[in-house]
Tab-separated table of C-alpha atoms and ligand atoms in Angstrom:
chain	number	residue	atom	x	y	z
W	1	MET	CA	17.729	61.120	-66.657
W	2	VAL	CA	16.244	62.784	-69.749
W	3	VAL	CA	13.349	60.958	-71.387
W	4	LYS	CA	12.474	61.710	-74.976
W	5	VAL	CA	8.739	62.254	-75.216
W	6	GLU	CA	6.721	63.411	-78.166
W	7	GLU	CA	4.939	66.586	-77.059
W	8	GLN	CA	1.195	65.978	-76.870
W	9	MET	CA	-1.874	66.450	-74.702
W	10	VAL	CA	-2.673	63.874	-72.048
W	11	VAL	CA	-5.440	63.566	-69.485
W	12	MET	CA	-3.866	63.164	-66.070
W	13	VAL	CA	-6.077	61.443	-63.503
W	14	ARG	CA	-5.421	61.634	-59.769
W	15	TYR	CA	-6.993	59.221	-57.311
W	16	GLY	CA	-6.959	59.785	-53.591
W	17	GLU	CA	-7.788	57.309	-50.897
W	18	LEU	CA	-6.593	54.303	-52.868
W	19	PHE	CA	-3.096	55.315	-51.724
W	20	LEU	CA	-3.990	54.176	-48.215
W	21	LYS	CA	-4.617	50.584	-49.327
W	22	SER	CA	-2.119	47.757	-49.228
W	23	GLU	CA	-0.294	47.088	-52.524
W	24	PRO	CA	-2.500	44.179	-53.758
W	25	VAL	CA	-5.753	45.941	-52.739
W	26	LYS	CA	-4.549	49.140	-54.385
W	27	ARG	CA	-3.766	47.254	-57.604
W	28	HIS	CA	-7.215	45.643	-57.539
W	29	PHE	CA	-9.005	48.965	-56.912
W	30	ILE	CA	-7.021	50.763	-59.612
W	31	GLY	CA	-7.997	47.955	-62.008
W	32	LEU	CA	-11.671	48.557	-61.160
W	33	LEU	CA	-11.233	52.310	-61.461
W	34	ILE	CA	-9.772	51.880	-64.952
W	35	ARG	CA	-12.617	49.535	-65.860
W	36	ASN	CA	-15.136	52.189	-64.751
W	37	ILE	CA	-13.293	54.922	-66.677
W	38	LYS	CA	-13.326	52.674	-69.735
W	39	ARG	CA	-17.070	52.059	-69.387
W	40	SER	CA	-17.852	55.754	-69.151
W	41	LEU	CA	-15.624	56.655	-72.121
W	42	ASP	CA	-17.016	53.760	-74.193
W	43	ALA	CA	-20.534	54.988	-73.359
W	44	GLU	CA	-19.609	58.317	-74.939
W	45	GLY	CA	-17.852	56.710	-77.909
W	46	LEU	CA	-14.466	58.187	-76.888
W	47	SER	CA	-11.540	55.981	-77.881
W	48	PHE	CA	-8.402	56.128	-75.772
W	49	ARG	CA	-5.357	54.301	-74.472
W	50	HIS	CA	-3.979	54.542	-70.985
W	51	GLU	CA	-0.836	54.150	-68.886
W	52	THR	CA	-0.494	53.828	-65.124
W	53	PRO	CA	2.751	55.389	-63.901
W	54	ARG	CA	3.076	55.594	-60.115
W	55	GLY	CA	0.133	57.409	-58.500
W	56	ARG	CA	-1.528	58.523	-61.738
W	57	ILE	CA	-3.597	57.285	-64.646
W	58	LEU	CA	-2.664	58.875	-67.969
W	59	ILE	CA	-5.210	58.801	-70.752
W	60	TYR	CA	-4.398	59.557	-74.385
W	61	GLY	CA	-7.078	60.150	-76.985
W	62	ASP	CA	-8.183	62.464	-79.761
W	63	HIS	CA	-10.539	64.503	-77.553
W	64	PRO	CA	-8.661	65.181	-74.308
W	65	ARG	CA	-11.120	67.826	-73.051
W	66	LYS	CA	-14.153	65.608	-73.575
W	67	ILE	CA	-12.289	62.695	-71.986
W	68	ALA	CA	-11.354	64.860	-68.981
W	69	ALA	CA	-14.980	65.998	-68.509
W	70	GLU	CA	-16.190	62.386	-68.483
W	71	VAL	CA	-13.468	61.091	-66.188
W	72	ALA	CA	-14.224	63.934	-63.737
W	73	ARG	CA	-17.554	62.153	-63.061
W	74	VAL	CA	-16.019	58.781	-62.184
W	75	PHE	CA	-16.121	57.808	-58.505
W	76	GLY	CA	-12.666	57.282	-57.027
W	77	VAL	CA	-11.101	60.060	-59.136
W	78	VAL	CA	-10.038	63.133	-57.127
W	79	ASP	CA	-9.257	65.489	-59.962
W	80	VAL	CA	-8.374	65.556	-63.631
W	81	SER	CA	-6.155	67.821	-65.728
W	82	VAL	CA	-5.488	68.167	-69.395
W	83	ALA	CA	-1.697	68.402	-69.393
W	84	THR	CA	0.965	68.847	-72.015
W	85	ILE	CA	3.539	66.077	-71.842
W	86	THR	CA	7.045	66.760	-73.025
W	87	ASN	CA	10.650	65.865	-72.138
W	88	ASN	CA	11.269	66.132	-68.404
W	89	THR	CA	14.079	68.724	-68.675
W	90	PRO	CA	13.595	72.211	-67.159
W	91	GLU	CA	14.226	73.665	-70.645
W	92	GLU	CA	11.428	71.726	-72.337
W	93	ILE	CA	9.035	72.187	-69.423
W	94	GLY	CA	9.904	75.901	-69.412
W	95	ARG	CA	9.172	76.190	-73.121
W	96	VAL	CA	5.614	74.881	-72.613
W	97	ALA	CA	5.121	76.908	-69.421
W	98	LYS	CA	6.168	80.043	-71.284
W	99	THR	CA	3.358	79.653	-73.837
W	100	LEU	CA	0.866	79.280	-70.960
W	101	GLY	CA	2.266	82.404	-69.306
W	102	GLN	CA	2.073	84.391	-72.528
W	103	LYS	CA	-1.548	83.376	-72.940
W	104	HIS	CA	-2.859	83.804	-69.395
W	105	LEU	CA	-0.652	86.159	-67.368
W	106	LYS	CA	-1.391	89.878	-67.285
W	107	ALA	CA	0.519	92.770	-65.717
W	108	GLY	CA	-0.066	92.857	-61.951
W	109	MET	CA	-1.493	89.319	-61.896
W	110	ARG	CA	-0.491	87.155	-58.891
W	111	PHE	CA	0.722	83.707	-59.909
W	112	ALA	CA	2.366	80.599	-58.464
W	113	VAL	CA	4.252	77.657	-59.886
W	114	ARG	CA	3.618	74.345	-58.117
W	115	ALA	CA	6.466	72.070	-59.088
W	116	LYS	CA	7.112	68.446	-58.214
W	117	ARG	CA	9.969	66.262	-59.265
W	118	GLU	CA	9.575	62.530	-58.933
W	119	LYS	CA	12.436	60.877	-57.041
W	120	GLY	CA	15.005	59.391	-59.344
W	121	SER	CA	13.923	61.351	-62.413
W	122	GLY	CA	17.048	63.550	-62.344
W	123	GLY	CA	17.353	67.320	-62.850
W	124	PRO	CA	16.763	70.041	-60.257
W	125	ASP	CA	14.690	69.306	-57.130
W	126	SER	CA	11.053	70.461	-56.810
W	127	GLN	CA	11.887	73.814	-55.227
W	128	GLU	CA	14.575	74.686	-57.747
W	129	LEU	CA	12.372	73.569	-60.630
W	130	GLY	CA	9.588	75.843	-59.354
W	131	ARG	CA	12.015	78.744	-59.126
W	132	VAL	CA	13.332	78.189	-62.668
W	133	ILE	CA	9.854	77.941	-64.199
W	134	GLY	CA	8.699	80.961	-62.151
W	135	GLY	CA	11.547	82.896	-63.782
W	136	VAL	CA	10.422	81.733	-67.234
W	137	LEU	CA	6.876	82.978	-66.523
W	138	LEU	CA	8.184	86.331	-65.320
W	139	ASP	CA	10.109	86.617	-68.573
W	140	ALA	CA	6.870	85.921	-70.422
W	141	GLN	CA	5.013	88.634	-68.479
W	142	PRO	CA	7.428	90.889	-66.530
W	143	GLY	CA	4.525	92.761	-64.872
W	144	ALA	CA	3.196	89.621	-63.152
W	145	VAL	CA	3.872	89.001	-59.444
W	146	VAL	CA	4.797	85.739	-57.691
W	147	ASP	CA	2.362	85.018	-54.832
W	148	LEU	CA	2.474	81.484	-53.466
W	149	THR	CA	-0.310	82.087	-50.898
W	150	HIS	CA	-3.112	83.779	-52.846
W	151	PRO	CA	-2.350	83.299	-56.527
W	152	GLU	CA	-4.885	84.210	-59.207
W	153	TYR	CA	-3.226	81.823	-61.643
W	154	GLU	CA	-1.331	78.592	-61.015
W	155	VAL	CA	0.907	76.507	-63.240
W	156	PHE	CA	1.516	72.913	-62.183
W	157	ILE	CA	4.698	71.145	-63.206
W	158	GLU	CA	5.537	67.498	-62.706
W	159	ALA	CA	8.932	66.234	-63.771
W	160	ARG	CA	8.468	62.479	-63.764
W	161	GLY	CA	10.465	59.498	-64.983
W	162	ASN	CA	8.142	59.194	-67.980
W	163	GLY	CA	8.137	62.866	-68.999
W	164	GLY	CA	7.434	66.428	-67.970
W	165	PHE	CA	3.797	67.397	-67.383
W	166	ILE	CA	2.533	70.968	-67.466
W	167	TYR	CA	-1.034	72.095	-66.768
W	168	ASP	CA	-2.873	75.061	-65.281
W	169	HIS	CA	-6.277	73.655	-64.393
W	170	ARG	CA	-7.514	70.874	-62.124
W	171	ILE	CA	-11.088	69.749	-62.729
W	172	PRO	CA	-12.494	68.555	-59.411
W	173	ALA	CA	-13.951	65.015	-59.470
W	174	PRO	CA	-16.125	63.359	-56.787
W	175	GLY	CA	-13.366	61.387	-55.031
W	176	GLY	CA	-14.538	58.393	-53.003
W	177	LEU	CA	-13.905	54.802	-54.079
W	178	PRO	CA	-14.416	53.025	-57.414
W	179	PHE	CA	-18.048	52.045	-57.995
W	180	GLY	CA	-18.484	48.325	-57.386
W	181	THR	CA	-15.808	47.881	-54.722
W	182	GLN	CA	-18.091	47.950	-51.662
W	183	GLY	CA	-20.963	45.531	-52.263
W	184	ASN	CA	-24.598	46.411	-52.903
W	185	ALA	CA	-27.297	48.369	-51.103
W	186	ILE	CA	-31.009	48.963	-51.635
W	187	GLY	CA	-31.691	52.691	-51.711
W	188	LEU	CA	-35.194	53.973	-50.974
W	189	ILE	CA	-35.650	56.663	-53.568
W	190	SER	CA	-38.421	59.209	-53.970
W	191	ALA	CA	-39.116	62.215	-56.157
W	192	GLY	CA	-37.671	64.421	-53.395
W	193	ILE	CA	-34.320	66.123	-52.959
W	194	ASP	CA	-32.762	64.025	-50.215
W	195	SER	CA	-32.870	60.402	-51.330
W	196	PRO	CA	-30.976	60.861	-54.621
W	197	VAL	CA	-28.237	62.659	-52.679
W	198	ALA	CA	-28.069	59.783	-50.167
W	199	SER	CA	-27.847	57.265	-53.010
W	200	TRP	CA	-25.157	59.295	-54.776
W	201	MET	CA	-23.118	59.423	-51.566
W	202	MET	CA	-23.231	55.620	-51.281
W	203	MET	CA	-22.230	55.195	-54.936
W	204	LYS	CA	-19.405	57.636	-54.308
W	205	ARG	CA	-18.148	55.313	-51.561
W	206	GLY	CA	-18.107	52.423	-54.050
W	207	CYS	CA	-21.525	50.874	-53.389
W	208	GLY	CA	-23.633	49.295	-56.129
W	209	MET	CA	-27.179	50.643	-55.657
W	210	VAL	CA	-30.549	49.159	-56.473
W	211	HIS	CA	-33.274	51.747	-56.052
W	212	LEU	CA	-36.656	50.993	-54.548
W	213	ASN	CA	-39.556	53.353	-55.074
W	214	MET	CA	-43.052	53.210	-53.617
W	215	ASP	CA	-45.652	54.438	-56.059
W	216	ALA	CA	-48.555	55.691	-53.951
W	217	GLY	CA	-50.803	56.194	-56.987
W	218	ARG	CA	-53.705	58.554	-56.316
W	219	TRP	CA	-52.339	59.252	-52.814
W	220	ALA	CA	-49.342	61.048	-54.296
W	221	GLY	CA	-49.106	64.316	-56.233
W	222	CYS	CA	-49.259	63.905	-60.000
W	223	ALA	CA	-45.523	64.635	-60.532
W	224	THR	CA	-44.338	62.071	-57.975
W	225	ALA	CA	-43.923	58.905	-60.049
W	226	ALA	CA	-42.153	60.705	-62.900
W	227	GLY	CA	-40.009	62.654	-60.416
W	228	ALA	CA	-38.654	59.436	-58.902
W	229	VAL	CA	-37.826	58.037	-62.353
W	230	GLU	CA	-36.060	61.304	-63.177
W	231	ASN	CA	-33.931	61.120	-60.018
W	232	HIS	CA	-33.053	57.528	-60.892
W	233	ARG	CA	-32.204	58.513	-64.493
W	234	LYS	CA	-29.965	61.378	-63.406
W	235	LEU	CA	-28.070	59.145	-60.986
W	236	SER	CA	-27.325	56.725	-63.839
W	237	LEU	CA	-25.268	59.513	-65.437
W	238	TRP	CA	-22.766	59.066	-62.588
W	239	VAL	CA	-22.143	55.387	-63.383
W	240	LYS	CA	-22.023	55.450	-67.157
W	241	GLY	CA	-21.769	52.055	-68.769
W	242	TYR	CA	-23.657	50.361	-65.921
W	243	PRO	CA	-27.361	49.582	-65.799
W	244	LEU	CA	-28.894	51.098	-62.661
W	245	ARG	CA	-32.132	49.418	-61.621
W	246	MET	CA	-35.162	50.775	-59.802
W	247	LEU	CA	-37.858	48.480	-58.442
W	248	VAL	CA	-41.255	50.155	-58.268
W	249	VAL	CA	-43.814	48.861	-55.802
W	250	ASP	CA	-47.470	49.867	-55.806
W	251	SER	CA	-48.032	51.150	-52.269
W	252	SER	CA	-51.536	52.542	-52.797
W	253	PRO	CA	-53.253	49.523	-51.131
W	254	LEU	CA	-51.335	50.400	-47.933
W	255	TYR	CA	-52.699	53.965	-47.944
W	256	ASP	CA	-56.218	52.723	-48.718
W	257	ALA	CA	-55.973	50.399	-45.716
W	258	MET	CA	-54.422	53.030	-43.405
W	259	SER	CA	-57.158	55.529	-44.206
W	260	ARG	CA	-59.610	53.216	-42.418
W	261	GLY	CA	-59.544	52.656	-38.684
W	262	ILE	CA	-55.939	53.131	-37.447
W	263	PRO	CA	-54.651	56.064	-35.391
W	264	GLN	CA	-53.970	58.552	-38.187
W	265	ARG	CA	-50.958	60.023	-36.373
W	266	TYR	CA	-49.045	56.780	-37.085
W	267	ILE	CA	-49.508	56.844	-40.865
W	268	CYS	CA	-46.055	58.294	-41.659
W	269	VAL	CA	-44.194	55.908	-39.386
W	270	ILE	CA	-46.105	52.880	-40.694
W	271	CYS	CA	-45.531	54.059	-44.271
W	272	LYS	CA	-41.760	54.064	-43.686
W	273	ARG	CA	-41.883	50.701	-41.873
W	274	PHE	CA	-43.673	49.299	-44.931
W	275	MET	CA	-40.900	50.591	-47.218
W	276	PHE	CA	-38.253	49.065	-44.961
W	277	ARG	CA	-40.047	45.695	-44.814
W	278	VAL	CA	-40.400	45.546	-48.598
W	279	ALA	CA	-36.725	46.515	-48.983
W	280	ALA	CA	-35.647	43.832	-46.506
W	281	GLU	CA	-37.625	41.183	-48.400
W	282	LEU	CA	-35.919	42.176	-51.659
W	283	MET	CA	-32.403	42.327	-50.239
W	284	PRO	CA	-31.332	38.671	-50.695
W	285	GLY	CA	-32.420	38.567	-54.347
W	286	GLU	CA	-30.569	41.825	-54.939
W	287	HIS	CA	-27.394	40.708	-53.125
W	288	ALA	CA	-27.847	43.831	-51.001
W	289	GLU	CA	-26.379	44.101	-47.531
W	290	VAL	CA	-27.955	47.319	-46.247
W	291	ILE	CA	-30.918	49.642	-46.735
W	292	VAL	CA	-30.113	53.289	-47.539
W	293	THR	CA	-32.518	56.211	-47.074
W	294	GLY	CA	-32.424	59.985	-47.382
W	295	GLU	CA	-33.848	60.371	-43.888
W	296	ASN	CA	-32.585	63.203	-41.809
W	297	LEU	CA	-32.867	64.192	-38.168
W	298	GLY	CA	-35.827	66.466	-37.455
W	299	GLN	CA	-36.591	67.413	-41.065
W	300	VAL	CA	-40.170	66.090	-40.932
W	301	ALA	CA	-42.358	64.657	-38.156
W	302	SER	CA	-41.429	61.027	-38.917
W	303	GLN	CA	-37.747	61.869	-38.454
W	304	THR	CA	-37.415	62.364	-34.709
W	305	LEU	CA	-34.836	60.080	-33.108
W	306	SER	CA	-37.538	57.992	-31.450
W	307	ASN	CA	-39.501	57.636	-34.704
W	308	LEU	CA	-36.357	56.694	-36.618
W	309	ALA	CA	-35.800	53.958	-34.014
W	310	VAL	CA	-39.389	52.672	-34.405
W	311	ILE	CA	-38.976	52.719	-38.205
W	312	SER	CA	-35.642	50.840	-38.053
W	313	SER	CA	-37.115	48.220	-35.733
W	314	ALA	CA	-39.364	47.011	-38.580
W	315	VAL	CA	-36.337	45.161	-40.014
W	316	SER	CA	-33.246	43.418	-38.736
W	317	ALA	CA	-31.246	44.608	-41.752
W	318	PRO	CA	-28.763	47.436	-41.167
W	319	VAL	CA	-30.018	50.862	-42.250
W	320	ILE	CA	-27.655	53.617	-43.428
W	321	ARG	CA	-28.852	57.231	-43.421
W	322	PRO	CA	-25.992	59.188	-45.006
W	323	LEU	CA	-27.799	62.543	-44.565
W	324	VAL	CA	-28.849	62.240	-40.953
W	325	THR	CA	-26.749	65.190	-39.762
W	326	TYR	CA	-27.046	67.431	-42.814
W	327	ASP	CA	-29.001	70.699	-42.923
W	328	LYS	CA	-31.475	71.015	-45.781
W	329	GLY	CA	-29.359	73.802	-47.322
W	330	GLU	CA	-26.316	71.547	-47.355
W	331	ILE	CA	-28.305	68.775	-49.051
W	332	VAL	CA	-29.644	71.209	-51.665
W	333	THR	CA	-26.097	72.387	-52.417
W	334	ILE	CA	-25.000	68.811	-53.111
W	335	ALA	CA	-28.172	68.084	-55.115
W	336	ARG	CA	-27.415	71.073	-57.347
W	337	ARG	CA	-23.800	70.018	-57.773
W	338	ILE	CA	-24.673	66.439	-58.760
W	339	GLY	CA	-27.519	67.537	-61.028
W	340	THR	CA	-30.482	65.977	-59.225
W	341	PHE	CA	-31.995	69.226	-57.919
W	342	ASN	CA	-35.200	70.200	-59.668
W	343	GLN	CA	-36.238	73.831	-59.302
W	344	LYS	CA	-39.830	73.113	-60.351
W	345	PRO	CA	-40.632	69.573	-59.255
W	346	GLY	CA	-44.408	69.926	-59.686
W	347	ASP	CA	-46.962	68.391	-57.324
W	348	LEU	CA	-45.145	65.952	-55.008
W	349	CYS	CA	-47.662	66.306	-52.204
W	350	CYS	CA	-48.476	63.195	-50.164
W	351	ARG	CA	-52.251	63.051	-49.612
W	352	ALA	CA	-51.914	60.461	-46.843
W	353	VAL	CA	-50.028	62.706	-44.398
W	354	PRO	CA	-52.261	63.347	-41.380
W	355	ALA	CA	-52.789	66.812	-39.868
W	356	MET	CA	-50.841	65.876	-36.710
W	357	PRO	CA	-48.291	63.107	-37.373
W	358	SER	CA	-46.810	61.553	-34.239
W	359	THR	CA	-43.303	62.686	-33.300
W	360	GLY	CA	-42.909	59.982	-30.645
W	361	ALA	CA	-44.544	56.797	-31.900
W	362	ASN	CA	-45.212	54.039	-29.395
W	363	LEU	CA	-43.921	50.775	-30.895
W	364	ALA	CA	-46.588	48.562	-29.302
W	365	GLU	CA	-49.372	50.817	-30.616
W	366	VAL	CA	-47.751	50.920	-34.053
W	367	ILE	CA	-47.565	47.122	-34.190
W	368	ALA	CA	-51.217	46.868	-33.066
W	369	ALA	CA	-52.220	49.269	-35.848
W	370	GLU	CA	-50.267	47.212	-38.387
W	371	GLU	CA	-52.034	44.030	-37.284
W	372	LYS	CA	-55.370	45.743	-37.813
W	373	ILE	CA	-54.622	46.421	-41.476
W	374	ASP	CA	-53.051	43.002	-42.144
W	375	PHE	CA	-49.648	44.534	-42.746
W	376	ASP	CA	-47.878	41.257	-43.622
W	377	LEU	CA	-50.425	40.475	-46.332
W	378	LEU	CA	-50.065	43.998	-47.786
W	379	ILE	CA	-46.301	43.460	-47.991
W	380	GLU	CA	-46.741	40.055	-49.616
W	381	GLN	CA	-49.132	41.480	-52.214
W	382	ALA	CA	-46.866	44.460	-52.913
W	383	LEU	CA	-43.986	42.071	-53.633
W	384	GLU	CA	-46.084	40.235	-56.215
W	385	ARG	CA	-46.424	43.292	-58.457
W	386	ILE	CA	-43.083	44.922	-59.047
W	387	LYS	CA	-42.061	46.935	-62.063
W	388	VAL	CA	-38.357	47.285	-62.905
W	389	ILE	CA	-37.036	50.482	-64.452
W	390	THR	CA	-33.483	50.375	-65.764
W	391	ALA	CA	-31.539	53.561	-66.334
W	392	MET	CA	-28.298	53.449	-68.288
W	393	ASN	CA	-26.330	56.483	-69.471
W	394	GLY	CA	-29.438	58.558	-68.808
W	395	GLU	CA	-31.733	56.332	-70.915
W	396	ILE	CA	-34.753	54.664	-69.320
W	397	THR	CA	-36.112	51.170	-70.050
W	398	VAL	CA	-39.201	49.812	-68.275
W	399	HIS	CA	-39.607	46.071	-67.688
W	400	GLU	CA	-42.987	44.951	-66.515
W	401	LYS	CA	-41.735	41.380	-66.036
W	402	PRO	CA	-40.623	40.424	-62.548
W	403	GLU	CA	-37.945	37.978	-63.862
W	404	CYS	CA	-35.643	40.983	-64.098
W	405	LEU	CA	-35.729	41.121	-60.316
W	406	SER	CA	-33.017	38.566	-59.786
W	407	THR	CA	-30.442	40.216	-62.078
W	408	PRO	CA	-27.519	41.447	-59.973
W	409	PRO	CA	-27.305	45.253	-60.064
W	410	CYS	CA	-23.994	45.267	-61.837
W	411	GLU	CA	-21.289	42.735	-62.610
W	412	MET	CA	-18.642	43.292	-59.987
F	501	ATP	P1	-36.638	63.055	-49.890
F	501	ATP	O1	-36.337	62.818	-48.450
F	501	ATP	O2	-35.939	62.146	-50.795
F	501	ATP	O3	-36.512	64.499	-50.263
F	501	ATP	P2	-39.310	63.111	-49.218
F	501	ATP	O4	-38.954	64.341	-48.501
F	501	ATP	O5	-40.418	63.019	-50.175
F	501	ATP	O6	-38.122	62.673	-50.084
F	501	ATP	P3	-39.388	61.895	-46.649
F	501	ATP	O7	-40.714	61.811	-46.084
F	501	ATP	O8	-38.392	62.875	-46.148
F	501	ATP	O9	-39.469	61.936	-48.212
F	501	ATP	O10	-38.811	60.428	-46.592
F	501	ATP	C1	-37.589	60.060	-46.047
F	501	ATP	C2	-36.947	58.991	-46.880
F	501	ATP	O11	-37.849	57.897	-47.102
F	501	ATP	C3	-36.567	59.457	-48.272
F	501	ATP	O12	-35.345	60.135	-48.248
F	501	ATP	C4	-36.489	58.162	-49.010
F	501	ATP	O13	-35.294	57.472	-48.727
F	501	ATP	C5	-37.646	57.387	-48.402
F	501	ATP	N1	-38.869	57.610	-49.209
F	501	ATP	C6	-39.793	58.583	-49.086
F	501	ATP	N2	-40.747	58.446	-50.000
F	501	ATP	C7	-40.446	57.351	-50.723
F	501	ATP	C8	-41.052	56.664	-51.823
F	501	ATP	N3	-42.174	57.072	-52.386
F	501	ATP	N4	-40.437	55.559	-52.281
F	501	ATP	C9	-39.295	55.117	-51.734
F	501	ATP	N5	-38.680	55.706	-50.721
F	501	ATP	C10	-39.238	56.809	-50.213
F	502	MG	MG1	-36.901	64.335	-46.895
């Protein structure tokens, strides 16, 4: 069946895991994915229209390359290509492929054609189509060599019911699930490298995030507060069109209290238990179901298995630590890729860290130390003074008023 299609550029979007869902769930998730794509393109002022043939989203607009770059940052998208769409006949597809070959193939260059024909769209089968278009490319550059295993250049062909698609580049996207499909979490975020990566990983799996940051004031290095806001801001660039909120709690009274009369080796563990308790208190108002941290196994003294258990026992809420098994190098690689890595972060030093932090905290002793500093009252007071920082499309707004606290993180 030949379909007449006006030759033009189209952005072809592939999504992955959604295929595994049942038909109604898949439809629902694709709807949310399109909504998120729309939000990110609207945020950039890019007008478009879209179609959803089987297994793909096709986006038409005046700036296909800009559209493709934006869509390649939308969670749930696996990869994106700027394709030429034409009639689905081997002749028409070959004509477009030939111009690509003339432009990109050189003598001696290894190339492959990856062809797919959608069932029922007529014409030669995938293998035959690949062979025909391979021949066209060899005509365009007779010195080139077919190599299906280690090609230097690939041309992708899709003969579908709604047209023939030809492209030679796939822009990798994050994959995962559409943002907003998996409920909400509170993510403990710092100025460091790990926590923004942990938060990004949860957003990638479809979670709405509310960030929570502890501002330790004079106990923290002078770049710490701004570094946390910067991490939060950069993460908002991954969910364009959505306001991402960060709650900032003044934790300096805790450090003042801990500096007097408790076993100093427990400071780090109690600090983390404080963060968890504050997070747990905020969860209902934030419609959050879990706490997320960038904690890792063995990276610092507070992160031994036994300390992680003592920290978790401060709350009954579930705690997710997406990075627990990652090496620091692996985390840095992801941080660079997602844009949160900062080569020169400035002074992030914590002045409260003792010389010899405990690596095997005793829960009973920790609880006794907390009672000594009136831990519950410190938590109560911290909750009374919360600043909200909203990041949207990389722009920051600060709200000093706590009414903003009850706003859901994003409309699902
Ligand atoms: P990161 O782990 O993000 O690089 P870090 O190394 O400064 O930051 P750690 O001591 O490793 O912090 O803390 C482990 C986790 O505790 C962090 O990943 C983060 O989730 C949380 N956390 C640490 N400091 C803060 C803070 N000031 N506010 C909120 N959460 C924090
Ligand atoms: Mg860390």
